[in-house]
Amino acid sequence: MFADVIVDIQHEKLDKIFQYRIPESMEGKLEPGMEVLVPFGKGNRQIRGYVTGISQTCDYDLSKVKEIIEIPERAMEIEAKLVALAAWMKENYGGTMIQALKTVLPIKQKENAKIKKRLRLLLDEETGRRQLHYYQAKNQKARARLMAALLDDHVLEYELVTKKLNITTPVIRALEEQGVLAVETERVFRTPMKQVEQQAQEITYTPEQRNVISQFRQDYGEGVRCTYLIHGVTGSGKTEVYMEMIHTVVDQGKQAIVLIPEIALTYQTVMRFYRRFGDRVAIMNSRLSAGERYDQMMRAKAGQVDVMIGPRSALFTPFPDLGLIVIDEEHEPTYKSEQTPRYHARETAIQRAKMENASVVLGSATPSMEAMYRARRGEYVLFEMKNRSRMQRMAEVYTVDMREELKNGNRSILSTKLRELMEDRLEKREQIMLFLNRRGYSGFISCRECGHVVKCPHCDVSLSVHRDGKMRCHYCGYEQPKITVCPECGSHYIGEFRAGTQQIEEIVHETFPLARVLRMDMDTTRQKDAHEKILAAFANEEADVLVGTQMIVKGHDFPNVTLVGVLAADMSLYTGDYRSGERTFQLLTQAAGRAGRGERPGEAVIQTYDPSHYAIETAVAQDYEAFYEEEIRYRELMGYPPAEQLLAVFVSGEDEALLEKGCHYLKEYIFRVIRGLSGGRNTCTGKTGAQTELPAAGVIGPASPGIDKIKDVYRRVIYIKAERYELLVGIKDRVEKYIEINSGFDSMRIQFDFNPM
């Protein structure tokens, strides 16, 4: 028998199948997905690899085929279904097969099992008493002490005996040999959650919730497996709907995966699932110990778990019979991997569901453009939930034009309107959240007098300021000197907007000395459980004001919060990224959704230098439809996803001149590939009626991907735009082969990113 093995070497040139002979001792034990130790290369050095298949025939000269050395003791095996998913990921996102296999393996090695031991008395009461007298007569104090304890309680915890009764292992072994007691062992799974009683809850669903649940039940019962998009306003009860859908699947003996952004994976969220499904729920997050993570996966594999909740990596839970994948807050950029293969959890979940005959549910108050675009085209089933579950009114949202504040002499980051409302809430003992919109911030230039932002004339994204005094576009490489006077109004109030959460915390302390303030950002949440502690303190009303970055607006439910302040809406609006309008709309809508979730109505204040921007106007009106229509027109006009597909080719190396040369050759080769794949060129009719030739794909760059150099490694990016995703995959395949046969690229690192975030 022979095994197909992928060796654990990241180099593209070794990204192929090698065949090894299976020793007789391993026949019947070896399966696809198992990790093995094999001899490799001229020196036969031992290297790890993964078995991708087993066959009775060999494709190579039998005299040259080497034998597998062993199956490592602590090796983790990948489910065969996940090996197939890894192959799909390699094909669709680039990188090597070994990188894809390691991605679908959330646990890298086996951990020691946690064993619980007990001592059980084997003698009847009378014989036990005689044995006790015998030990006392022989002055065997330790044995007598253990015998007396066992007569009081016939079953004792091993740890209690050794620690509290000070009994040593030889004493226990002696009584075991005499047939007095038996040592029983039981495997205990480490779990990060304390045991929670399952609670039968009577939930009254709104008509909108009932409609979604019944439609899903009907489809599932009829064997229809779809991708569903639930577009539900903040507070519309999407989590209750997910739980009912999961219940439907679990009742049929299947399992469900629930993906939640790490930042929103709070105790509050997880407890709702525990109360519904009891200890048939497992949780996965980055704060778990290696042992806890391993045990969660083993419980899932053994069929002891029905629901796995976690961030992106939980998608690869080895469930025996997967029936449903739920992706909550599907618009979150964290669902896109930043390591090769740069997969997106949404597409990968849909592919896994196809392979396992499962359904996928995507949910968001502000769906991504990609998800809504596909729903509108009929690729997904769209459900809408336009009302809050307890029928509370949506928050009243006010816009404050910070240019007017400047004219009126207010140079503080807190507008007059926000200060007045904060004063009112503090008097009423209601809570406030202040949100600083810093995500993706990259030093754009704006005028505080008129709100003008300096943009690239070719790409319609803001220019980013660099340390060398130049402003650059991160798409096409256009650059110009940094300006000090506004080109629109001539004002000198032009420059980079800089403010941090710490600075805001100090301003709130100065303005309201009696207010209790909590801050939540990367600095205050470094320690384990710090995230939970801050949120718990705020939920228990130990603070009046919570200041933070985007991590405070993700899915949290604080009934006493009646005011939300967004201090700088523009900070994510001009980040040199074509998605900046979408991200701003999502963050502002999510932030406003934190207010008024209890009995009292809520208000939100959005401070901006550009109140007429469509992303801000539609977020204030909480009108997703209007935002989508405006944004999709812009994407179609500029050829950005989802209207067209985008492939970023990241190239990095230590020699800048060689890197520039490599990028030049790559770009030239990409043009040749496009001509070959599109069968020449497409034609399109211009306004004059003349036939104009257009390529099937466009190439932009090479340009700087934001930062030119990190740790002495230079970086460039080439963008390729095409209408069809398959065309980009074809280009990627050929570019990979071109890199493989040209040794000039050996000193460079080349990565592919489809529709980068």
PDB file of N, CA and C in Angstrom, residues 4-5 71 105 107 239 270 285 327 402 404 446 471 544 585 636 688 709 750:
ATOM      1  N   ASP A   4      -0.206   8.985  -0.398  1.00  0.00           N
ATOM      2  CA  ASP A   4       0.106  10.288  -1.003  1.00  0.00           C
ATOM      3  C   ASP A   4       0.337  11.251   0.148  1.00  0.00           C
ATOM      4  N   VAL A   5       1.490  11.908   0.148  1.00  0.00           N
ATOM      5  CA  VAL A   5       1.849  12.778   1.285  1.00  0.00           C
ATOM      6  C   VAL A   5       2.237  14.167   0.795  1.00  0.00           C
ATOM      7  N   ILE A  71       3.909   7.398  12.744  1.00  0.00           N
ATOM      8  CA  ILE A  71       2.811   8.350  12.981  1.00  0.00           C
ATOM      9  C   ILE A  71       3.169   9.043  14.297  1.00  0.00           C
ATOM     10  N   LEU A 105      -6.831  23.012  10.271  1.00  0.00           N
ATOM     11  CA  LEU A 105      -6.490  22.258  11.481  1.00  0.00           C
ATOM     12  C   LEU A 105      -6.440  23.245  12.648  1.00  0.00           C
ATOM     13  N   ILE A 107      -6.501  22.856  15.764  1.00  0.00           N
ATOM     14  CA  ILE A 107      -5.654  22.379  16.863  1.00  0.00           C
ATOM     15  C   ILE A 107      -4.418  21.760  16.237  1.00  0.00           C
ATOM     16  N   THR A 239     -30.572  36.705  17.131  1.00  0.00           N
ATOM     17  CA  THR A 239     -29.999  35.578  17.888  1.00  0.00           C
ATOM     18  C   THR A 239     -31.069  34.542  18.222  1.00  0.00           C
ATOM     19  N   VAL A 270     -22.647  34.099  24.686  1.00  0.00           N
ATOM     20  CA  VAL A 270     -22.471  32.653  24.837  1.00  0.00           C
ATOM     21  C   VAL A 270     -23.486  32.079  25.822  1.00  0.00           C
ATOM     22  N   ASN A 285     -12.280  30.277  21.381  1.00  0.00           N
ATOM     23  CA  ASN A 285     -11.770  31.632  21.167  1.00  0.00           C
ATOM     24  C   ASN A 285     -10.285  31.690  21.470  1.00  0.00           C
ATOM     25  N   ILE A 327     -23.382  32.619  10.343  1.00  0.00           N
ATOM     26  CA  ILE A 327     -22.346  33.662  10.449  1.00  0.00           C
ATOM     27  C   ILE A 327     -23.041  34.949  10.881  1.00  0.00           C
ATOM     28  N   MET A 402     -19.156  69.718  12.645  1.00  0.00           N
ATOM     29  CA  MET A 402     -18.043  70.235  13.453  1.00  0.00           C
ATOM     30  C   MET A 402     -17.410  71.486  12.848  1.00  0.00           C
ATOM     31  N   GLU A 404     -19.227  74.017  11.887  1.00  0.00           N
ATOM     32  CA  GLU A 404     -20.002  75.078  12.555  1.00  0.00           C
ATOM     33  C   GLU A 404     -19.521  75.279  13.988  1.00  0.00           C
ATOM     34  N   SER A 446      -7.592  66.553   5.925  1.00  0.00           N
ATOM     35  CA  SER A 446      -8.914  67.170   5.746  1.00  0.00           C
ATOM     36  C   SER A 446      -8.906  68.598   6.283  1.00  0.00           C
ATOM     37  N   MET A 471       1.889  62.697  -0.114  1.00  0.00           N
ATOM     38  CA  MET A 471       0.589  62.038   0.009  1.00  0.00           C
ATOM     39  C   MET A 471       0.480  61.044  -1.152  1.00  0.00           C
ATOM     40  N   ASP A 544     -20.585  55.355  34.465  1.00  0.00           N
ATOM     41  CA  ASP A 544     -21.611  56.139  33.755  1.00  0.00           C
ATOM     42  C   ASP A 544     -21.292  56.263  32.274  1.00  0.00           C
ATOM     43  N   PHE A 585     -20.729  53.552   7.243  1.00  0.00           N
ATOM     44  CA  PHE A 585     -22.173  53.346   7.395  1.00  0.00           C
ATOM     45  C   PHE A 585     -22.445  52.233   8.410  1.00  0.00           C
ATOM     46  N   GLU A 636     -20.018  50.150  -9.214  1.00  0.00           N
ATOM     47  CA  GLU A 636     -20.148  49.812 -10.640  1.00  0.00           C
ATOM     48  C   GLU A 636     -19.361  50.789 -11.507  1.00  0.00           C
ATOM     49  N   THR A 688     -19.935  57.209 -29.792  1.00  0.00           N
ATOM     50  CA  THR A 688     -19.978  57.569 -31.215  1.00  0.00           C
ATOM     51  C   THR A 688     -20.446  56.410 -32.091  1.00  0.00           C
ATOM     52  N   LYS A 709       7.750  49.907   3.614  1.00  0.00           N
ATOM     53  CA  LYS A 709       8.793  49.022   4.133  1.00  0.00           C
ATOM     54  C   LYS A 709       8.509  48.681   5.589  1.00  0.00           C
ATOM     55  N   ILE A 750       5.548  36.234  -2.560  1.00  0.00           N
ATOM     56  CA  ILE A 750       4.397  36.672  -3.365  1.00  0.00           C
ATOM     57  C   ILE A 750       3.133  36.019  -2.814  1.00  0.00           C
TER      58      ILE A 750
END
